[in-house]
Amino acid sequence: MSDGRKAVVVGGGIGGLAAAIGLRLAGWSVTVLEREKALGEVGSGLSLAPNALEALDALGVGERVRSVTHPSGATANLRTPDGRYLMRYRPGKDTPVAALHRADLHEVLQSALPPEVVRLDAEVVGVNGAEVHYKGGSLAADLIVGADGVHSALRRQGWPEAPEPPFRHCTVWRGVTEPGSTGPIEGSVTIGRGCYFLIHPLRGDRLYWALGARAEEPSRPSPSEHAVVRERTEDWHDPIPKVLVATRPDHVLRHDIHDLDPLPAYVKGRVALLGDAAHAMAPDLGQGACQAIEDAVELAAAVGGAGDLDAALAGYNARRLPRTHKIQREARRKCDITMSTAGMPYALTTFLLRLTPQSLAQRSARRVWAWDAPEITS
Ligand SMILES: Cc1cc2nc3c(=O)[nH]c(=O)nc-3n(C[C@H](O)[C@H](O)[C@H](O)COP(=O)(O)OP(=O)(O)OC[C@H]3O[C@@H](n4cnc5c(N)ncnc54)[C@H](O)[C@@H]3O)c2cc1C
């Protein structure tokens, strides 16, 4: 069991909480430092692919997460703004993803940890050797996990040569409909020129939607983000207008997309990066959170037992770099194509999608999802 080794996880997002659960299973004593005063994200959804569910199983919370998800065939159900189908989801044949409200995922992860593990209102300002300094104190640790998101302070300090996360020329608006306000609606992705509209059904008669659109510059707040989305999609097919009417205007979130150029290493000394801090990626493959949860399992599996910690961290680094780099690059490529407003690439994309057999599209998704969870032992 525990050999008394202590880990400090910086950031209480999906990756940080998953890492805390995994490290505790591996016998570590863990403290999570989170800068916000409350944990959890509200107001938007997420999809988890089979690889993330397998990782959550390895953390012992897979069944509980499944119980708050709804199957969605959105990514296999592709349409154009006038409503025509480019590709159709085949129930029973195609693998759905598991869609859920982010708040539900946070709740499951948080409830798998004793309350004293997470310290809120604890913004980390830097690391000095084995000491983590935060507003309010400092903690000594054998292992420091940087799970502090795309604009990670730990990455900036430890990887000063890494460029700032580039803007992907994409702004995303997201919302969740009021419960019971639309009736059942299937998941879908509607692809326009330089934009898309995603719908995932959620548990509790709700829908999660997202509009992604080309932006030359990072966006500025608008008096009504809801009005911006309605205007941009006003002549798009049903049920998009209905979905927007069913969303509270003050609950629409806006987010600029930044990703990272692949880092040459995720480990320096006793600091290990994971999730968006390590490999923030465009959301186009729906893999950012999935990869953060995989990282958590791989890190916990690597550092379990009483073996040499430096060798264990080198093992984590070696296992995660090739897989996450590949997915990061693929997500960037897909985002760049989707955000192109030029007529020719759009015509070509829709033409090719119409011709692509669903089985081929499924095969390429399965290649991304293919991952075997290592066992976590203490
Ligand atoms: C529009 C959009 C849609 C997406 N859809 C999907 C999807 O469907 N499926 C999927 O798998 N992924 C999706 N993603 C990606 C996914 O949201 C992220 O990859 C995932 O949330 C990353 O988790 P994380 O824990 O690494 O980082 P974060 O969620 O960013 O968490 C970082 C945490 O660290 C805290 N923090 C930051 N700095 C400090 C500090 N100095 N001290 C203490 N705490 C700090 C923050 O407050 C935060 O709580 C999407 C992303 C976007 C933008």
CSV table of C-alpha atoms and ligand atoms in Angstrom, one decimal:
chain,number,residue,atom,x,y,z
A,1,MET,CA,0.0,0.0,0.0
A,2,SER,CA,1.1,3.6,0.5
A,3,ASP,CA,4.9,4.1,0.9
A,4,GLY,CA,4.0,7.6,2.1
A,5,ARG,CA,4.7,9.3,-1.3
A,6,LYS,CA,3.0,12.6,-1.8
A,7,ALA,CA,1.6,14.1,-5.0
A,8,VAL,CA,0.3,17.6,-5.5
A,9,VAL,CA,-2.1,17.9,-8.5
A,10,VAL,CA,-2.4,21.5,-9.8
A,11,GLY,CA,-5.9,22.0,-11.3
A,12,GLY,CA,-9.2,20.4,-10.4
A,13,GLY,CA,-10.6,20.0,-13.9
A,14,ILE,CA,-11.4,16.6,-15.4
A,15,GLY,CA,-7.8,15.7,-15.8
A,16,GLY,CA,-6.7,16.7,-12.3
A,17,LEU,CA,-9.6,15.0,-10.6
A,18,ALA,CA,-9.0,11.8,-12.6
A,19,ALA,CA,-5.3,11.9,-11.8
A,20,ALA,CA,-6.1,12.3,-8.1
A,21,ILE,CA,-8.4,9.3,-8.2
A,22,GLY,CA,-5.7,7.2,-10.1
A,23,LEU,CA,-2.8,8.3,-7.8
A,24,ARG,CA,-4.8,7.4,-4.7
A,25,LEU,CA,-5.5,3.9,-6.2
A,26,ALA,CA,-1.7,3.7,-6.8
A,27,GLY,CA,-1.2,4.2,-3.1
A,28,TRP,CA,-0.2,7.9,-3.1
A,29,SER,CA,-1.3,10.6,-0.7
A,30,VAL,CA,-2.8,13.4,-2.9
A,31,THR,CA,-3.7,17.0,-2.6
A,32,VAL,CA,-5.4,18.9,-5.5
A,33,LEU,CA,-4.9,22.6,-5.6
A,34,GLU,CA,-7.7,24.4,-7.6
A,35,ARG,CA,-7.7,28.2,-8.1
A,36,GLU,CA,-11.5,28.5,-8.3
A,37,LYS,CA,-13.7,28.8,-5.3
A,38,ALA,CA,-16.0,26.0,-6.5
A,39,LEU,CA,-15.3,22.9,-8.5
A,40,GLY,CA,-17.0,21.9,-11.7
A,41,GLU,CA,-18.2,23.4,-14.9
A,42,VAL,CA,-21.7,24.3,-15.6
A,43,GLY,CA,-23.7,25.1,-18.7
A,44,SER,CA,-22.2,22.7,-21.3
A,45,GLY,CA,-21.8,19.1,-22.3
A,46,LEU,CA,-19.2,16.7,-23.5
A,47,SER,CA,-18.9,13.4,-25.3
A,48,LEU,CA,-16.8,10.6,-24.1
A,49,ALA,CA,-15.6,8.0,-26.6
A,50,PRO,CA,-15.0,4.3,-25.6
A,51,ASN,CA,-11.4,4.9,-24.8
A,52,ALA,CA,-12.4,7.4,-22.0
A,53,LEU,CA,-15.0,4.9,-20.6
A,54,GLU,CA,-12.3,2.2,-20.5
A,55,ALA,CA,-10.0,4.7,-18.6
A,56,LEU,CA,-12.8,5.6,-16.2
A,57,ASP,CA,-13.3,1.8,-15.6
A,58,ALA,CA,-9.7,1.6,-14.6
A,59,LEU,CA,-10.3,4.4,-12.2
A,60,GLY,CA,-13.2,2.5,-10.7
A,61,VAL,CA,-15.9,5.1,-11.7
A,62,GLY,CA,-16.9,3.8,-15.2
A,63,GLU,CA,-20.3,2.5,-14.2
A,64,ARG,CA,-21.2,5.7,-12.3
A,65,VAL,CA,-20.2,7.8,-15.2
A,66,ARG,CA,-22.2,5.6,-17.7
A,67,SER,CA,-25.3,6.1,-15.5
A,68,VAL,CA,-25.2,9.8,-16.2
A,69,THR,CA,-24.6,9.6,-20.0
A,70,HIS,CA,-26.9,9.3,-23.0
A,71,PRO,CA,-25.8,7.5,-26.2
A,72,SER,CA,-25.3,9.9,-29.1
A,73,GLY,CA,-24.7,9.1,-32.8
A,74,ALA,CA,-24.0,12.7,-33.5
A,75,THR,CA,-20.5,12.3,-35.0
A,76,ALA,CA,-21.9,9.7,-37.5
A,77,ASN,CA,-25.0,11.7,-38.4
A,78,LEU,CA,-23.7,14.5,-40.7
A,79,ARG,CA,-25.9,17.1,-42.4
A,80,THR,CA,-25.7,20.3,-44.4
A,81,PRO,CA,-27.4,23.5,-43.3
A,82,ASP,CA,-30.4,22.8,-45.6
A,83,GLY,CA,-30.9,19.5,-43.7
A,84,ARG,CA,-29.6,17.0,-46.3
A,85,TYR,CA,-27.7,14.1,-44.8
A,86,LEU,CA,-24.1,13.5,-45.8
A,87,MET,CA,-23.9,10.4,-43.6
A,88,ARG,CA,-26.4,8.6,-41.4
A,89,TYR,CA,-25.9,7.0,-38.0
A,90,ARG,CA,-26.9,3.3,-38.1
A,91,PRO,CA,-28.4,2.3,-34.7
A,92,GLY,CA,-27.1,-1.1,-33.6
A,93,LYS,CA,-24.2,-1.0,-36.2
A,94,ASP,CA,-22.3,2.2,-35.4
A,95,THR,CA,-20.7,2.9,-32.0
A,96,PRO,CA,-22.3,5.8,-30.3
A,97,VAL,CA,-20.4,8.1,-28.0
A,98,ALA,CA,-21.5,8.8,-24.5
A,99,ALA,CA,-22.8,12.3,-24.1
A,100,LEU,CA,-23.2,13.9,-20.7
A,101,HIS,CA,-23.4,17.2,-18.9
A,102,ARG,CA,-20.0,18.4,-17.6
A,103,ALA,CA,-21.4,19.1,-14.2
A,104,ASP,CA,-22.5,15.4,-13.9
A,105,LEU,CA,-19.0,14.2,-14.8
A,106,HIS,CA,-17.4,16.6,-12.3
A,107,GLU,CA,-19.8,15.4,-9.6
A,108,VAL,CA,-18.9,11.7,-10.2
A,109,LEU,CA,-15.2,12.4,-10.1
A,110,GLN,CA,-15.4,14.7,-7.1
A,111,SER,CA,-17.5,12.2,-5.1
A,112,ALA,CA,-14.8,9.5,-5.7
A,113,LEU,CA,-12.4,11.6,-3.6
A,114,PRO,CA,-12.5,12.4,0.1
A,115,PRO,CA,-13.4,16.1,0.5
A,116,GLU,CA,-10.1,17.0,2.2
A,117,VAL,CA,-8.2,16.0,-1.0
A,118,VAL,CA,-9.3,19.2,-2.9
A,119,ARG,CA,-8.2,22.6,-1.8
A,120,LEU,CA,-10.2,25.4,-3.4
A,121,ASP,CA,-9.3,29.0,-3.9
A,122,ALA,CA,-5.6,27.8,-4.1
A,123,GLU,CA,-4.1,29.3,-7.1
A,124,VAL,CA,-0.6,27.9,-7.8
A,125,VAL,CA,2.0,30.6,-8.5
A,126,GLY,CA,5.1,28.4,-9.1
A,127,VAL,CA,7.2,25.4,-8.3
A,128,ASN,CA,10.5,25.5,-6.6
A,129,GLY,CA,12.2,22.1,-6.6
A,130,ALA,CA,9.9,19.9,-4.7
A,131,GLU,CA,7.8,22.8,-3.3
A,132,VAL,CA,4.5,23.9,-4.8
A,133,HIS,CA,3.7,27.5,-3.9
A,134,TYR,CA,0.1,28.7,-4.0
A,135,LYS,CA,-1.8,31.7,-2.8
A,136,GLY,CA,-2.2,30.7,0.8
A,137,GLY,CA,0.8,28.5,1.4
A,138,SER,CA,3.2,25.9,0.0
A,139,LEU,CA,3.3,22.1,-0.1
A,140,ALA,CA,6.2,19.7,-0.5
A,141,ALA,CA,5.7,16.8,-2.9
A,142,ASP,CA,7.5,13.9,-4.4
A,143,LEU,CA,5.5,14.3,-7.6
A,144,ILE,CA,3.8,17.5,-9.0
A,145,VAL,CA,1.2,17.0,-11.6
A,146,GLY,CA,0.4,19.9,-13.9
A,147,ALA,CA,-3.3,19.6,-14.8
A,148,ASP,CA,-3.9,23.3,-15.0
A,149,GLY,CA,-5.3,23.5,-18.5
A,150,VAL,CA,-4.3,25.0,-21.8
A,151,HIS,CA,-2.8,28.2,-20.3
A,152,SER,CA,-0.9,26.1,-17.7
A,153,ALA,CA,1.3,28.1,-15.3
A,154,LEU,CA,3.4,25.0,-14.7
A,155,ARG,CA,4.1,24.5,-18.4
A,156,ARG,CA,5.1,28.2,-18.7
A,157,GLN,CA,7.5,27.9,-15.8
A,158,GLY,CA,9.0,24.5,-16.7
A,159,TRP,CA,8.8,24.6,-20.5
A,160,PRO,CA,9.7,28.3,-21.1
A,161,GLU,CA,10.7,27.5,-24.7
A,162,ALA,CA,7.2,26.2,-25.6
A,163,PRO,CA,5.3,28.7,-27.7
A,164,GLU,CA,2.0,30.1,-26.4
A,165,PRO,CA,-1.1,28.1,-27.5
A,166,PRO,CA,-2.0,29.4,-31.0
A,167,PHE,CA,-5.5,30.6,-31.7
A,168,ARG,CA,-7.2,28.1,-34.1
A,169,HIS,CA,-9.3,30.8,-35.7
A,170,CYS,CA,-12.4,29.2,-34.2
A,171,THR,CA,-14.9,30.5,-31.7
A,172,VAL,CA,-17.4,28.1,-30.1
A,173,TRP,CA,-20.7,28.9,-28.5
A,174,ARG,CA,-22.3,26.2,-26.3
A,175,GLY,CA,-25.6,25.7,-24.5
A,176,VAL,CA,-27.9,23.1,-22.9
A,177,THR,CA,-31.6,23.2,-23.5
A,178,GLU,CA,-34.1,23.4,-20.6
A,179,PRO,CA,-35.3,19.9,-19.5
A,180,GLY,CA,-38.2,18.6,-21.4
A,181,SER,CA,-38.4,21.6,-23.7
A,182,THR,CA,-37.8,20.0,-27.1
A,183,GLY,CA,-38.9,16.3,-27.1
A,184,PRO,CA,-36.4,13.7,-28.3
A,185,ILE,CA,-34.0,14.9,-31.0
A,186,GLU,CA,-31.2,12.8,-32.5
A,187,GLY,CA,-27.6,13.8,-32.2
A,188,SER,CA,-26.1,15.3,-35.3
A,189,VAL,CA,-23.4,17.5,-36.7
A,190,THR,CA,-24.4,20.1,-39.4
A,191,ILE,CA,-21.5,21.2,-41.5
A,192,GLY,CA,-21.5,24.7,-43.1
A,193,ARG,CA,-18.8,26.7,-44.7
A,194,GLY,CA,-16.3,27.6,-42.0
A,195,CYS,CA,-18.8,26.5,-39.3
A,196,TYR,CA,-20.7,23.6,-37.7
A,197,PHE,CA,-23.6,23.0,-35.4
A,198,LEU,CA,-23.4,20.0,-33.0
A,199,ILE,CA,-26.3,18.4,-31.1
A,200,HIS,CA,-25.9,15.7,-28.5
A,201,PRO,CA,-28.9,14.3,-26.5
A,202,LEU,CA,-28.3,14.4,-22.8
A,203,ARG,CA,-29.9,12.5,-19.9
A,204,GLY,CA,-32.9,14.3,-18.4
A,205,ASP,CA,-34.6,15.3,-21.6
A,206,ARG,CA,-31.9,17.9,-22.4
A,207,LEU,CA,-29.7,18.6,-25.4
A,208,TYR,CA,-26.2,19.9,-25.5
A,209,TRP,CA,-25.4,22.0,-28.6
A,210,ALA,CA,-22.3,23.8,-29.9
A,211,LEU,CA,-21.8,26.2,-32.8
A,212,GLY,CA,-18.2,26.5,-34.0
A,213,ALA,CA,-17.4,29.3,-36.4
A,214,ARG,CA,-14.4,30.7,-38.2
A,215,ALA,CA,-13.0,33.8,-36.5
A,216,GLU,CA,-10.1,35.9,-37.7
A,217,GLU,CA,-9.4,37.2,-34.2
A,218,PRO,CA,-10.2,36.0,-30.7
A,219,SER,CA,-13.8,37.0,-30.0
A,220,ARG,CA,-15.2,39.8,-27.8
A,221,PRO,CA,-18.2,39.5,-25.6
A,222,SER,CA,-21.5,40.4,-27.2
A,223,PRO,CA,-24.6,41.8,-25.3
A,224,SER,CA,-26.3,38.6,-26.3
A,225,GLU,CA,-24.3,35.5,-27.3
A,226,HIS,CA,-27.6,33.7,-27.8
A,227,ALA,CA,-28.7,36.3,-30.4
A,228,VAL,CA,-25.3,35.9,-32.2
A,229,VAL,CA,-25.9,32.1,-32.5
A,230,ARG,CA,-29.5,32.6,-33.7
A,231,GLU,CA,-28.4,35.1,-36.3
A,232,ARG,CA,-25.7,32.9,-37.6
A,233,THR,CA,-28.0,29.9,-38.0
A,234,GLU,CA,-31.3,31.5,-38.7
A,235,ASP,CA,-32.0,29.7,-42.0
A,236,TRP,CA,-30.5,26.4,-40.9
A,237,HIS,CA,-32.6,23.2,-40.8
A,238,ASP,CA,-34.9,22.0,-38.1
A,239,PRO,CA,-34.4,21.4,-35.2
A,240,ILE,CA,-31.6,23.9,-34.9
A,241,PRO,CA,-33.9,27.0,-34.4
A,242,LYS,CA,-36.1,25.0,-32.0
A,243,VAL,CA,-33.0,23.9,-30.0
A,244,LEU,CA,-31.9,27.6,-29.6
A,245,VAL,CA,-35.4,28.7,-28.5
A,246,ALA,CA,-35.3,26.0,-25.9
A,247,THR,CA,-32.0,27.4,-24.4
A,248,ARG,CA,-32.0,30.1,-21.8
A,249,PRO,CA,-30.3,33.1,-23.5
A,250,ASP,CA,-28.2,33.9,-20.4
A,251,HIS,CA,-26.8,30.4,-20.3
A,252,VAL,CA,-24.9,30.5,-23.6
A,253,LEU,CA,-21.1,30.2,-23.3
A,254,ARG,CA,-18.5,31.5,-25.7
A,255,HIS,CA,-15.0,30.1,-26.0
A,256,ASP,CA,-12.1,30.7,-28.3
A,257,ILE,CA,-10.2,27.6,-29.3
A,258,HIS,CA,-6.5,27.4,-28.7
A,259,ASP,CA,-4.4,24.3,-29.0
A,260,LEU,CA,-0.8,23.5,-28.4
A,261,ASP,CA,2.1,22.6,-30.7
A,262,PRO,CA,3.2,19.1,-29.6
A,263,LEU,CA,5.6,19.4,-26.7
A,264,PRO,CA,8.9,17.4,-26.8
A,265,ALA,CA,8.3,16.0,-23.3
A,266,TYR,CA,5.6,15.9,-20.7
A,267,VAL,CA,7.9,15.3,-17.8
A,268,LYS,CA,10.7,17.5,-16.3
A,269,GLY,CA,12.2,16.4,-13.1
A,270,ARG,CA,9.3,15.6,-10.8
A,271,VAL,CA,6.8,17.6,-12.7
A,272,ALA,CA,4.5,15.7,-15.0
A,273,LEU,CA,2.0,17.5,-17.3
A,274,LEU,CA,-1.3,16.0,-18.3
A,275,GLY,CA,-4.5,16.9,-20.1
A,276,ASP,CA,-4.7,20.3,-21.8
A,277,ALA,CA,-1.6,21.5,-20.0
A,278,ALA,CA,0.3,18.9,-21.9
A,279,HIS,CA,-1.5,18.6,-25.2
A,280,ALA,CA,-4.5,21.0,-25.6
A,281,MET,CA,-6.2,20.0,-28.9
A,282,ALA,CA,-8.9,21.4,-31.1
A,283,PRO,CA,-12.3,19.8,-30.1
A,284,ASP,CA,-12.9,18.4,-33.5
A,285,LEU,CA,-12.2,14.8,-32.6
A,286,GLY,CA,-13.9,15.0,-29.2
A,287,GLN,CA,-10.8,13.7,-27.5
A,288,GLY,CA,-9.4,16.4,-25.2
A,289,ALA,CA,-11.0,15.2,-22.1
A,290,CYS,CA,-10.8,11.6,-23.2
A,291,GLN,CA,-7.0,11.9,-23.5
A,292,ALA,CA,-6.8,13.7,-20.2
A,293,ILE,CA,-8.5,10.7,-18.5
A,294,GLU,CA,-6.2,8.3,-20.3
A,295,ASP,CA,-3.2,10.3,-19.1
A,296,ALA,CA,-4.4,10.1,-15.5
A,297,VAL,CA,-4.6,6.3,-15.8
A,298,GLU,CA,-1.3,5.9,-17.5
A,299,LEU,CA,0.4,8.2,-14.9
A,300,ALA,CA,-1.1,6.3,-12.0
A,301,ALA,CA,-0.2,2.9,-13.5
A,302,ALA,CA,3.4,4.1,-14.1
A,303,VAL,CA,4.0,5.4,-10.6
A,304,GLY,CA,2.2,2.7,-8.6
A,305,GLY,CA,4.4,0.4,-6.5
A,306,ALA,CA,7.6,1.3,-4.8
A,307,GLY,CA,9.8,1.3,-7.9
A,308,ASP,CA,12.1,4.1,-9.1
A,309,LEU,CA,10.1,7.3,-9.7
A,310,ASP,CA,12.2,8.8,-12.4
A,311,ALA,CA,12.0,5.6,-14.4
A,312,ALA,CA,8.3,5.5,-13.9
A,313,LEU,CA,7.8,9.1,-15.1
A,314,ALA,CA,10.0,8.4,-18.1
A,315,GLY,CA,7.7,5.4,-18.9
A,316,TYR,CA,4.6,7.7,-18.6
A,317,ASN,CA,6.3,10.2,-21.0
A,318,ALA,CA,7.2,7.5,-23.5
A,319,ARG,CA,3.8,6.0,-23.6
A,320,ARG,CA,1.8,9.3,-23.9
A,321,LEU,CA,3.9,11.3,-26.3
A,322,PRO,CA,3.3,9.4,-29.6
A,323,ARG,CA,-0.4,8.7,-29.0
A,324,THR,CA,-1.3,12.3,-27.9
A,325,HIS,CA,0.8,13.9,-30.6
A,326,LYS,CA,-0.9,12.0,-33.3
A,327,ILE,CA,-4.4,12.9,-32.0
A,328,GLN,CA,-3.4,16.5,-31.4
A,329,ARG,CA,-2.2,16.8,-35.0
A,330,GLU,CA,-5.2,15.1,-36.4
A,331,ALA,CA,-7.6,17.3,-34.4
A,332,ARG,CA,-5.8,20.4,-35.7
A,333,ARG,CA,-5.9,19.2,-39.3
A,334,LYS,CA,-9.7,18.6,-39.0
A,335,CYS,CA,-10.3,21.9,-37.3
A,336,ASP,CA,-8.4,23.8,-40.0
A,337,ILE,CA,-10.4,22.1,-42.7
A,338,THR,CA,-13.7,22.7,-40.9
A,339,MET,CA,-12.9,26.4,-40.3
A,340,SER,CA,-12.0,27.1,-43.9
A,341,THR,CA,-14.6,29.4,-45.5
A,342,ALA,CA,-13.3,28.8,-49.0
A,343,GLY,CA,-15.9,27.3,-51.4
A,344,MET,CA,-13.7,24.7,-52.9
A,345,PRO,CA,-12.5,22.8,-49.8
A,346,TYR,CA,-16.1,22.9,-48.5
A,347,ALA,CA,-17.5,21.4,-51.7
A,348,LEU,CA,-14.8,18.8,-51.7
A,349,THR,CA,-15.4,17.9,-48.0
A,350,THR,CA,-19.1,17.5,-48.4
A,351,PHE,CA,-18.7,15.6,-51.7
A,352,LEU,CA,-16.2,13.2,-50.1
A,353,LEU,CA,-18.3,12.7,-46.9
A,354,ARG,CA,-21.4,11.9,-49.1
A,355,LEU,CA,-19.3,9.2,-50.8
A,356,THR,CA,-17.6,7.8,-47.7
A,357,PRO,CA,-19.2,4.5,-46.5
A,358,GLN,CA,-20.2,4.8,-42.9
A,359,SER,CA,-18.2,1.7,-42.1
A,360,LEU,CA,-15.0,3.5,-43.2
A,361,ALA,CA,-15.8,6.5,-41.1
A,362,GLN,CA,-16.4,4.2,-38.1
A,363,ARG,CA,-13.0,2.4,-38.8
A,364,SER,CA,-11.2,5.7,-38.6
A,365,ALA,CA,-12.9,6.7,-35.4
A,366,ARG,CA,-12.1,3.3,-33.9
A,367,ARG,CA,-8.4,3.8,-34.7
A,368,VAL,CA,-8.4,6.9,-32.5
A,369,TRP,CA,-10.4,5.1,-29.7
A,370,ALA,CA,-8.0,2.0,-29.7
A,371,TRP,CA,-6.3,2.0,-26.4
A,372,ASP,CA,-5.8,-0.6,-23.6
A,373,ALA,CA,-5.9,0.7,-20.1
A,374,PRO,CA,-2.9,-0.4,-18.0
A,375,GLU,CA,-3.7,-1.8,-14.5
A,376,ILE,CA,-3.2,0.5,-11.6
A,377,THR,CA,-1.5,-1.2,-8.6
A,378,SER,CA,-0.2,0.2,-5.4
B,1,LIG,C1,-15.8,23.8,-27.2
B,1,LIG,C2,-15.2,22.6,-26.6
B,1,LIG,C3,-15.8,21.3,-26.7
B,1,LIG,C4,-15.1,20.2,-26.2
B,1,LIG,N1,-15.7,19.0,-26.4
B,1,LIG,C5,-15.1,17.9,-25.9
B,1,LIG,C6,-15.7,16.6,-26.1
B,1,LIG,O1,-16.8,16.4,-26.5
B,1,LIG,N2,-15.0,15.5,-25.6
B,1,LIG,C7,-13.7,15.6,-25.1
B,1,LIG,O2,-13.2,14.6,-24.7
B,1,LIG,N3,-13.1,16.8,-24.9
B,1,LIG,C8,-13.8,17.9,-25.3
B,1,LIG,N4,-13.2,19.2,-25.2
B,1,LIG,C9,-11.9,19.3,-24.5
B,1,LIG,C10,-12.0,19.2,-23.0
B,1,LIG,O3,-12.9,20.1,-22.5
B,1,LIG,C11,-10.6,19.5,-22.4
B,1,LIG,O4,-9.6,18.7,-23.1
B,1,LIG,C12,-10.6,19.0,-20.9
B,1,LIG,O5,-11.6,19.7,-20.2
B,1,LIG,C13,-9.2,19.3,-20.3
B,1,LIG,O6,-9.3,19.0,-19.0
B,1,LIG,P1,-8.1,19.5,-18.1
B,1,LIG,O7,-8.4,19.0,-16.7
B,1,LIG,O8,-6.8,19.1,-18.7
B,1,LIG,O9,-8.1,21.1,-18.1
B,1,LIG,P2,-9.2,22.1,-17.6
B,1,LIG,O10,-10.5,21.5,-17.8
B,1,LIG,O11,-8.8,23.4,-18.3
B,1,LIG,O12,-8.9,22.2,-16.1
B,1,LIG,C14,-7.8,23.0,-15.6
B,1,LIG,C15,-8.1,23.3,-14.1
B,1,LIG,O13,-7.0,23.9,-13.5
B,1,LIG,C16,-7.4,25.1,-12.8
B,1,LIG,N5,-6.2,26.0,-12.8
B,1,LIG,C17,-5.7,26.7,-13.9
B,1,LIG,N6,-4.6,27.3,-13.5
B,1,LIG,C18,-4.4,27.1,-12.1
B,1,LIG,C19,-3.5,27.5,-11.2
B,1,LIG,N7,-2.4,28.3,-11.5
B,1,LIG,N8,-3.6,27.0,-9.9
B,1,LIG,C20,-4.6,26.2,-9.6
B,1,LIG,N9,-5.6,25.8,-10.5
B,1,LIG,C21,-5.5,26.2,-11.7
B,1,LIG,C22,-8.6,25.6,-13.6
B,1,LIG,O14,-9.4,26.5,-12.8
B,1,LIG,C23,-9.3,24.4,-14.0
B,1,LIG,O15,-10.2,23.9,-13.0
B,1,LIG,C24,-13.8,20.3,-25.6
B,1,LIG,C25,-13.2,21.6,-25.5
B,1,LIG,C26,-13.9,22.7,-26.0
B,1,LIG,C27,-13.2,24.0,-25.8
